[in-house]
């Protein structure tokens, strides 16, 4: 996604909340996740680096592999463990640590599960720092998709208690204009994330599909996502339940808007795009400096009709209540897309200009549920 059209000031001080400081979570972040860190860490310390999830000497299943940067597992890198998991149904248990690498799970490695062993997502971090404009070793640049720290193309993927991050910073690279820096790109159907964090700035969480005709279903529960420009975007059918979205402050822009939380690119043939339910959108930035969403109609799919419903969610003052939606392109006005709200609360949800805040009717809201979006797939059931 493109940056807002405001002049850049590359010599401003570094952003106050650098992604390089992601290992120290704020109390607000922890509260948003509903986690208490101390018991999980204590349990991990007693049981070793993999906690209650076994070990190389005591595998949970024959298809469970253990990853530990200190060498106490089967592998020290996530990508090496993935390379060893040919076929379907593998589980990776990740010991606490920072895994600075890029990882790709291709479509052949389906029904995979990745578990953060401490059960605190602050402890297990997969991070790298490529941006769209970063030069590739063999020539050219990575582009938005290529910038992703983690790429998941396989169906049936589940992640629990893991942080996916991209800590590329604009302030460090004033010469680069391709500032998209994806933490994770998810393309598979039935992709579920429980108690995970997604950290970045522009294009943090790319919830997409493998093809225009593939309606990939994704589910994010009790997750934390932060960024600035279009930081939740793509064409997946995705449900975000009990998730906390946080907009970051910026010192490189002189005026609002600083960015946009959602930028769906739902295929026109797909009746269901993004559903946000029982969540919260907070902000580090000044009041009203962020838009809730703008529609992304890619040049590769000009028939897209972006779809976003935000319901039963608290919108804090960082969201512009008067004009929460805007256009990415004048050729595709947001009013022609499928944007709606229902029973939201907070200062960012105040309806002051009704035509700028399309609302579902109670009857329509009965169809805007996780069950309606995900069909016979029920990832909220079972242990998380």
CSV table of C-alpha atoms in Angstrom, one decimal:
chain,number,residue,atom,x,y,z
A,1,UNK,CA,0.0,0.0,0.0
A,2,UNK,CA,1.1,3.5,-0.6
A,3,UNK,CA,2.0,6.1,2.1
A,4,UNK,CA,-0.2,9.1,2.6
A,5,UNK,CA,0.7,12.0,0.3
A,6,UNK,CA,2.5,14.2,2.8
A,7,UNK,CA,6.1,15.4,2.7
A,8,UNK,CA,8.6,13.2,4.4
A,9,UNK,CA,11.0,14.7,6.9
A,10,UNK,CA,13.8,12.2,7.1
A,11,UNK,CA,15.9,14.1,9.6
A,12,UNK,CA,13.2,14.1,12.3
A,13,UNK,CA,14.1,12.0,15.4
A,14,UNK,CA,13.4,8.3,15.4
A,15,UNK,CA,9.9,7.2,16.2
A,16,UNK,CA,9.4,7.2,19.9
A,17,UNK,CA,8.2,3.6,20.0
A,18,UNK,CA,10.7,1.8,17.8
A,19,UNK,CA,9.9,-1.8,16.6
A,20,UNK,CA,13.4,-2.5,17.8
A,21,UNK,CA,12.0,-2.2,21.3
A,22,UNK,CA,9.3,-4.8,20.8
A,23,UNK,CA,10.7,-7.3,23.4
A,24,UNK,CA,9.5,-5.0,26.2
A,25,UNK,CA,5.7,-5.0,26.1
A,26,UNK,CA,3.7,-2.3,27.7
A,27,UNK,CA,1.2,-3.1,30.4
A,28,UNK,CA,-1.5,-2.1,28.0
A,29,UNK,CA,-0.3,-4.6,25.4
A,30,UNK,CA,-0.3,-7.4,28.0
A,31,UNK,CA,-3.7,-6.5,29.2
A,32,UNK,CA,-5.0,-6.5,25.7
A,33,UNK,CA,-3.8,-10.0,25.2
A,34,UNK,CA,-5.4,-11.2,28.5
A,35,UNK,CA,-2.2,-12.8,29.5
A,36,UNK,CA,-0.3,-13.0,32.7
A,37,UNK,CA,3.4,-13.5,31.9
A,38,UNK,CA,4.9,-14.6,35.2
A,39,UNK,CA,3.1,-18.0,35.6
A,40,UNK,CA,3.9,-19.1,32.0
A,41,UNK,CA,7.6,-18.1,32.3
A,42,UNK,CA,7.9,-19.8,35.7
A,43,UNK,CA,6.3,-23.0,34.3
A,44,UNK,CA,8.7,-22.9,31.3
A,45,UNK,CA,11.7,-22.5,33.7
A,46,UNK,CA,10.7,-25.5,35.7
A,47,UNK,CA,10.1,-27.7,32.7
A,48,UNK,CA,12.8,-26.6,30.4
A,49,UNK,CA,12.8,-24.5,27.3
A,50,UNK,CA,9.7,-26.2,25.9
A,51,UNK,CA,7.4,-26.0,29.0
A,52,UNK,CA,4.5,-28.4,28.9
A,53,UNK,CA,5.0,-29.2,25.3
A,54,UNK,CA,7.5,-32.0,25.5
A,55,UNK,CA,11.1,-32.1,24.3
A,56,UNK,CA,13.3,-33.9,21.8
A,57,UNK,CA,13.6,-36.6,24.4
A,58,UNK,CA,9.9,-36.8,25.1
A,59,UNK,CA,8.1,-35.8,21.9
A,60,UNK,CA,4.4,-35.1,22.0
A,61,UNK,CA,4.0,-36.9,18.7
A,62,UNK,CA,6.4,-38.3,16.1
A,63,UNK,CA,5.6,-35.2,14.0
A,64,UNK,CA,6.6,-32.7,16.6
A,65,UNK,CA,9.9,-30.8,16.2
A,66,UNK,CA,11.6,-28.5,18.8
A,67,UNK,CA,13.3,-25.2,17.9
A,68,UNK,CA,15.6,-23.4,20.4
A,69,UNK,CA,18.1,-20.7,19.5
A,70,UNK,CA,20.4,-22.0,22.3
A,71,UNK,CA,20.7,-25.4,20.8
A,72,UNK,CA,18.5,-27.5,23.1
A,73,UNK,CA,16.1,-28.5,20.4
A,74,UNK,CA,16.1,-30.3,17.1
A,75,UNK,CA,16.9,-27.0,15.3
A,76,UNK,CA,18.1,-23.5,16.1
A,77,UNK,CA,16.2,-21.8,13.3
A,78,UNK,CA,12.5,-21.9,12.4
A,79,UNK,CA,13.2,-22.0,8.7
A,80,UNK,CA,15.4,-25.1,9.1
A,81,UNK,CA,12.7,-26.9,11.1
A,82,UNK,CA,10.2,-26.0,8.4
A,83,UNK,CA,12.5,-27.5,5.7
A,84,UNK,CA,12.5,-30.7,7.6
A,85,UNK,CA,8.7,-31.0,7.8
A,86,UNK,CA,7.9,-32.5,4.4
A,87,UNK,CA,4.2,-33.4,4.1
A,88,UNK,CA,1.3,-32.6,6.4
A,89,UNK,CA,0.5,-32.4,10.1
A,90,UNK,CA,3.7,-31.2,11.6
A,91,UNK,CA,4.0,-29.2,14.9
A,92,UNK,CA,6.9,-26.9,15.7
A,93,UNK,CA,7.4,-25.9,19.4
A,94,UNK,CA,9.5,-22.8,19.7
A,95,UNK,CA,11.5,-22.1,22.8
A,96,UNK,CA,11.7,-18.5,24.0
A,97,UNK,CA,14.1,-16.4,21.9
A,98,UNK,CA,14.4,-14.0,19.0
A,99,UNK,CA,14.5,-15.7,15.7
A,100,UNK,CA,15.9,-13.2,13.2
A,101,UNK,CA,15.2,-14.8,9.9
A,102,UNK,CA,12.6,-15.0,7.1
A,103,UNK,CA,10.4,-18.1,7.0
A,104,UNK,CA,8.1,-19.5,4.3
A,105,UNK,CA,5.6,-22.3,4.8
A,106,UNK,CA,4.7,-23.4,1.3
A,107,UNK,CA,1.3,-25.0,0.2
A,108,UNK,CA,2.6,-28.6,0.5
A,109,UNK,CA,3.2,-28.3,4.2
A,110,UNK,CA,-0.5,-28.2,5.3
A,111,UNK,CA,-2.1,-28.7,8.7
A,112,UNK,CA,0.9,-27.3,10.5
A,113,UNK,CA,0.9,-25.9,14.0
A,114,UNK,CA,3.5,-23.5,15.6
A,115,UNK,CA,3.5,-23.1,19.4
A,116,UNK,CA,5.3,-20.6,21.5
A,117,UNK,CA,6.5,-22.8,24.3
A,118,UNK,CA,6.2,-20.3,27.2
A,119,UNK,CA,2.6,-19.4,26.2
A,120,UNK,CA,3.5,-15.7,26.3
A,121,UNK,CA,3.9,-14.2,22.8
A,122,UNK,CA,6.4,-11.7,24.0
A,123,UNK,CA,8.9,-14.5,24.5
A,124,UNK,CA,8.9,-16.0,21.0
A,125,UNK,CA,9.6,-13.5,18.3
A,126,UNK,CA,10.1,-14.2,14.5
A,127,UNK,CA,11.5,-10.9,13.1
A,128,UNK,CA,13.4,-9.5,10.1
A,129,UNK,CA,13.8,-6.1,8.5
A,130,UNK,CA,13.2,-6.2,4.7
A,131,UNK,CA,11.0,-3.5,3.1
A,132,UNK,CA,9.5,-3.4,-0.4
A,133,UNK,CA,12.3,-1.0,-1.5
A,134,UNK,CA,15.1,-3.0,0.1
A,135,UNK,CA,17.7,-4.1,-2.5
A,136,UNK,CA,17.9,-7.9,-3.1
A,137,UNK,CA,21.3,-9.5,-3.3
A,138,UNK,CA,20.7,-10.6,-6.9
A,139,UNK,CA,19.4,-7.3,-8.0
A,140,UNK,CA,16.0,-5.5,-7.9
A,141,UNK,CA,14.0,-5.0,-4.7
A,142,UNK,CA,11.8,-7.3,-2.6
A,143,UNK,CA,8.4,-5.7,-3.2
A,144,UNK,CA,5.6,-5.8,-0.7
A,145,UNK,CA,5.1,-9.6,-0.8
A,146,UNK,CA,8.8,-10.3,-0.8
A,147,UNK,CA,9.3,-8.1,2.3
A,148,UNK,CA,7.4,-10.5,4.5
A,149,UNK,CA,9.3,-11.9,7.5
A,150,UNK,CA,6.9,-14.9,7.5
A,151,UNK,CA,4.9,-16.2,4.6
A,152,UNK,CA,2.2,-18.9,5.1
A,153,UNK,CA,0.7,-20.4,2.0
A,154,UNK,CA,-0.4,-23.8,3.5
A,155,UNK,CA,-4.0,-24.6,4.4
A,156,UNK,CA,-4.8,-25.5,8.0
A,157,UNK,CA,-2.1,-23.5,9.7
A,158,UNK,CA,-2.4,-22.7,13.4
A,159,UNK,CA,-0.1,-20.4,15.5
A,160,UNK,CA,-0.3,-19.8,19.3
A,161,UNK,CA,1.6,-17.4,21.5
A,162,UNK,CA,4.0,-16.1,18.9
A,163,UNK,CA,5.1,-12.6,17.8
A,164,UNK,CA,5.5,-12.0,14.1
A,165,UNK,CA,7.4,-8.8,13.4
A,166,UNK,CA,9.1,-6.6,10.9
A,167,UNK,CA,11.4,-4.0,12.5
A,168,UNK,CA,12.4,-2.1,9.4
A,169,UNK,CA,12.2,1.7,10.2
A,170,UNK,CA,11.7,4.6,7.8
A,171,UNK,CA,14.0,6.8,9.9
A,172,UNK,CA,16.9,4.4,9.2
A,173,UNK,CA,16.4,4.5,5.4
A,174,UNK,CA,15.4,8.0,4.2
A,175,UNK,CA,16.5,7.0,0.7
A,176,UNK,CA,14.0,4.2,0.3
A,177,UNK,CA,10.5,5.1,-0.9
A,178,UNK,CA,9.1,1.5,-0.9
A,179,UNK,CA,8.3,1.6,2.8
A,180,UNK,CA,5.9,-1.4,3.0
A,181,UNK,CA,7.4,-3.9,5.4
A,182,UNK,CA,5.2,-7.0,6.1
A,183,UNK,CA,5.5,-8.9,9.3
A,184,UNK,CA,3.4,-11.8,8.0
A,185,UNK,CA,1.6,-12.7,4.8
A,186,UNK,CA,-1.1,-15.4,5.2
A,187,UNK,CA,-2.6,-17.0,2.1
A,188,UNK,CA,-3.8,-20.4,3.2
A,189,UNK,CA,-7.4,-21.4,3.9
A,190,UNK,CA,-8.3,-22.2,7.5
A,191,UNK,CA,-5.4,-20.2,9.0
A,192,UNK,CA,-5.9,-19.5,12.8
A,193,UNK,CA,-3.9,-17.3,15.1
A,194,UNK,CA,-4.5,-17.4,18.9
A,195,UNK,CA,-2.8,-15.0,21.3
A,196,UNK,CA,-0.3,-13.8,18.8
A,197,UNK,CA,1.2,-10.4,18.2
A,198,UNK,CA,1.9,-8.7,14.8
A,199,UNK,CA,4.3,-5.8,14.9
A,200,UNK,CA,5.3,-3.4,12.2
A,201,UNK,CA,4.6,0.0,10.7
A,202,UNK,CA,3.3,-0.1,7.1
A,203,UNK,CA,1.5,-3.3,5.9
A,204,UNK,CA,2.0,-5.3,9.1
A,205,UNK,CA,-0.5,-8.1,8.6
A,206,UNK,CA,-1.2,-9.2,5.0
A,207,UNK,CA,-4.3,-11.4,5.3
A,208,UNK,CA,-4.6,-12.6,1.7
A,209,UNK,CA,-5.3,-15.6,-0.4
A,210,UNK,CA,-3.3,-17.6,-3.0
A,211,UNK,CA,-5.4,-16.5,-6.0
A,212,UNK,CA,-8.3,-14.2,-6.9
A,213,UNK,CA,-10.6,-17.2,-7.0
A,214,UNK,CA,-9.4,-18.6,-3.7
A,215,UNK,CA,-11.6,-17.5,-0.8
A,216,UNK,CA,-9.1,-18.1,2.1
A,217,UNK,CA,-10.7,-18.1,5.6
A,218,UNK,CA,-8.6,-16.8,8.5
A,219,UNK,CA,-9.3,-16.4,12.2
A,220,UNK,CA,-7.5,-14.2,14.7
A,221,UNK,CA,-8.4,-14.4,18.3
A,222,UNK,CA,-7.1,-12.4,21.3
A,223,UNK,CA,-4.3,-11.0,19.0
A,224,UNK,CA,-2.5,-7.7,19.1
A,225,UNK,CA,-1.7,-5.8,15.8
A,226,UNK,CA,0.1,-2.5,15.5
A,227,UNK,CA,1.2,-0.2,12.7
A,228,UNK,CA,0.4,2.9,10.7
A,229,UNK,CA,-0.3,2.7,7.0
A,230,UNK,CA,-2.8,0.0,5.9
A,231,UNK,CA,-1.5,-2.3,8.5
A,232,UNK,CA,-4.2,-4.9,8.2
A,233,UNK,CA,-4.8,-5.5,4.5
A,234,UNK,CA,-5.5,-8.1,1.7
A,235,UNK,CA,-8.4,-10.1,0.2
A,236,UNK,CA,-8.9,-12.9,2.7
A,237,UNK,CA,-12.2,-13.7,4.5
A,238,UNK,CA,-10.9,-12.9,7.9
A,239,UNK,CA,-12.5,-12.7,11.4
A,240,UNK,CA,-10.7,-10.7,14.1
A,241,UNK,CA,-12.3,-11.6,17.4
A,242,UNK,CA,-11.3,-9.9,20.7
A,243,UNK,CA,-8.3,-8.3,19.0
A,244,UNK,CA,-6.5,-5.1,19.9
A,245,UNK,CA,-5.3,-2.9,17.0
A,246,UNK,CA,-3.0,0.0,17.9
A,247,UNK,CA,-2.0,2.9,15.7
A,248,UNK,CA,1.5,4.3,16.1
A,249,UNK,CA,2.7,7.8,16.4
A,250,UNK,CA,4.7,9.4,13.6
A,251,UNK,CA,7.2,12.1,13.5
A,252,UNK,CA,7.9,12.0,9.7
A,253,UNK,CA,4.5,13.6,8.8
A,254,UNK,CA,3.4,17.1,9.3
A,255,UNK,CA,-0.4,16.6,9.3
A,256,UNK,CA,-3.2,14.0,9.6
A,257,UNK,CA,-3.9,11.4,8.5
A,258,UNK,CA,-1.0,9.4,9.8
A,259,UNK,CA,-2.5,6.2,8.3
A,260,UNK,CA,-5.3,3.7,8.0
A,261,UNK,CA,-6.0,0.6,10.1
A,262,UNK,CA,-7.7,-1.6,7.5
A,263,UNK,CA,-7.3,-1.8,3.7
A,264,UNK,CA,-9.2,-4.8,2.5
A,265,UNK,CA,-9.1,-5.9,-1.2
A,266,UNK,CA,-11.9,-8.4,-1.2
A,267,UNK,CA,-12.6,-10.0,-4.6
A,268,UNK,CA,-15.9,-8.8,-6.1
A,269,UNK,CA,-17.1,-12.4,-6.2
A,270,UNK,CA,-16.5,-13.0,-2.5
A,271,UNK,CA,-19.4,-11.9,-0.4
A,272,UNK,CA,-17.3,-11.8,2.8
A,273,UNK,CA,-14.2,-9.8,3.6
A,274,UNK,CA,-13.0,-8.7,7.0
A,275,UNK,CA,-15.1,-8.9,10.2
A,276,UNK,CA,-13.9,-7.2,13.4
A,277,UNK,CA,-15.9,-8.2,16.4
A,278,UNK,CA,-15.6,-7.4,20.1
A,279,UNK,CA,-12.2,-5.7,19.7
A,280,UNK,CA,-10.5,-2.4,20.4
A,281,UNK,CA,-8.7,0.2,18.4
A,282,UNK,CA,-6.4,2.4,20.4
A,283,UNK,CA,-3.7,4.9,19.4
A,284,UNK,CA,-0.4,6.5,20.4
A,285,UNK,CA,-1.1,9.4,17.9
A,286,UNK,CA,-3.1,12.6,18.4
A,287,UNK,CA,-6.9,12.4,18.4
A,288,UNK,CA,-8.5,11.8,15.0
A,289,UNK,CA,-5.2,11.3,13.2
A,290,UNK,CA,-6.1,7.9,11.9
A,291,UNK,CA,-8.8,6.6,9.5
A,292,UNK,CA,-10.5,3.4,10.2
A,293,UNK,CA,-10.2,2.1,6.7
A,294,UNK,CA,-9.7,2.8,3.0
A,295,UNK,CA,-10.5,0.4,0.2
A,296,UNK,CA,-7.6,-1.2,-1.8
A,297,UNK,CA,-8.5,-2.0,-5.3
A,298,UNK,CA,-5.3,-3.5,-6.7
A,299,UNK,CA,-4.3,-2.9,-10.3
A,300,UNK,CA,-4.2,-6.7,-10.7
A,301,UNK,CA,-7.9,-6.9,-9.7
A,302,UNK,CA,-9.9,-3.8,-10.6
A,303,UNK,CA,-13.1,-5.7,-10.0
A,304,UNK,CA,-12.4,-5.9,-6.3
A,305,UNK,CA,-15.0,-4.7,-3.9
A,306,UNK,CA,-13.4,-4.3,-0.5
A,307,UNK,CA,-15.5,-5.5,2.4
A,308,UNK,CA,-15.1,-4.6,6.1
A,309,UNK,CA,-17.5,-4.8,9.0
A,310,UNK,CA,-16.5,-3.5,12.4
A,311,UNK,CA,-19.0,-4.3,15.2
A,312,UNK,CA,-19.3,-4.3,18.9
A,313,UNK,CA,-15.8,-2.8,19.1
A,314,UNK,CA,-14.4,0.2,21.0
A,315,UNK,CA,-12.9,2.9,18.8
A,316,UNK,CA,-10.7,5.2,20.9
A,317,UNK,CA,-10.1,8.9,20.1
A,318,UNK,CA,-7.3,8.2,17.6
A,319,UNK,CA,-9.9,7.3,14.9
A,320,UNK,CA,-11.4,10.3,13.0
A,321,UNK,CA,-15.1,10.0,14.0
A,322,UNK,CA,-16.2,12.6,11.5
A,323,UNK,CA,-14.7,11.0,8.4
A,324,UNK,CA,-13.4,7.5,9.4
A,325,UNK,CA,-13.2,6.3,5.7
A,326,UNK,CA,-11.2,7.7,2.8
A,327,UNK,CA,-10.2,6.7,-0.7
A,328,UNK,CA,-7.0,5.1,-1.8
A,329,UNK,CA,-8.0,6.0,-5.4
A,330,UNK,CA,-10.6,8.5,-6.6
A,331,UNK,CA,-11.6,5.9,-9.2
A,332,UNK,CA,-12.8,3.6,-6.4
A,333,UNK,CA,-14.6,5.7,-3.8
A,334,UNK,CA,-15.2,4.1,-0.4
A,335,UNK,CA,-18.9,4.7,-0.7
A,336,UNK,CA,-19.1,2.2,-3.5
A,337,UNK,CA,-17.4,-0.5,-1.4
A,338,UNK,CA,-18.8,-2.8,1.3
A,339,UNK,CA,-18.0,-0.9,4.6
A,340,UNK,CA,-20.3,-1.0,7.6
A,341,UNK,CA,-20.4,-0.7,11.4
A,342,UNK,CA,-22.6,-1.9,14.1
A,343,UNK,CA,-22.9,-1.0,17.8
A,344,UNK,CA,-19.4,0.3,18.2
A,345,UNK,CA,-18.5,2.4,21.2
A,346,UNK,CA,-15.9,5.0,22.2
A,347,UNK,CA,-15.1,8.5,21.0
A,348,UNK,CA,-13.9,7.3,17.6
A,349,UNK,CA,-17.3,5.7,17.0
A,350,UNK,CA,-19.5,8.8,17.5
A,351,UNK,CA,-21.8,9.3,14.6
A,352,UNK,CA,-21.6,13.0,13.8
A,353,UNK,CA,-22.0,12.8,10.0
A,354,UNK,CA,-24.3,9.8,9.4
A,355,UNK,CA,-23.6,9.5,5.7
A,356,UNK,CA,-19.9,8.9,6.6
A,357,UNK,CA,-20.7,6.0,8.9
A,358,UNK,CA,-22.8,3.3,7.2
A,359,UNK,CA,-24.5,1.1,9.8
A,360,UNK,CA,-25.9,-2.4,9.6
A,361,UNK,CA,-29.5,-2.9,10.5
A,362,UNK,CA,-30.2,-5.5,13.3
A,363,UNK,CA,-31.3,-7.9,10.6
A,364,UNK,CA,-28.1,-7.5,8.6
A,365,UNK,CA,-26.1,-7.8,11.8
A,366,UNK,CA,-27.4,-11.3,12.4
A,367,UNK,CA,-25.5,-12.4,9.3
A,368,UNK,CA,-22.3,-10.6,10.4
A,369,UNK,CA,-21.0,-13.4,12.7
A,370,UNK,CA,-17.9,-15.6,12.8
A,371,UNK,CA,-20.0,-18.6,11.9
A,372,UNK,CA,-21.5,-16.9,8.9
A,373,UNK,CA,-18.0,-15.9,7.7
A,374,UNK,CA,-16.1,-19.2,8.4
A,375,UNK,CA,-18.9,-21.7,7.7
A,376,UNK,CA,-18.2,-25.3,8.8
A,377,UNK,CA,-14.7,-24.4,10.1
A,378,UNK,CA,-14.8,-23.6,13.8
A,379,UNK,CA,-11.3,-22.7,15.0
A,380,UNK,CA,-12.5,-21.2,18.3
A,381,UNK,CA,-13.3,-24.6,19.5
A,382,UNK,CA,-10.7,-26.7,21.4
A,383,UNK,CA,-7.7,-25.7,23.4
A,384,UNK,CA,-6.1,-22.4,22.8
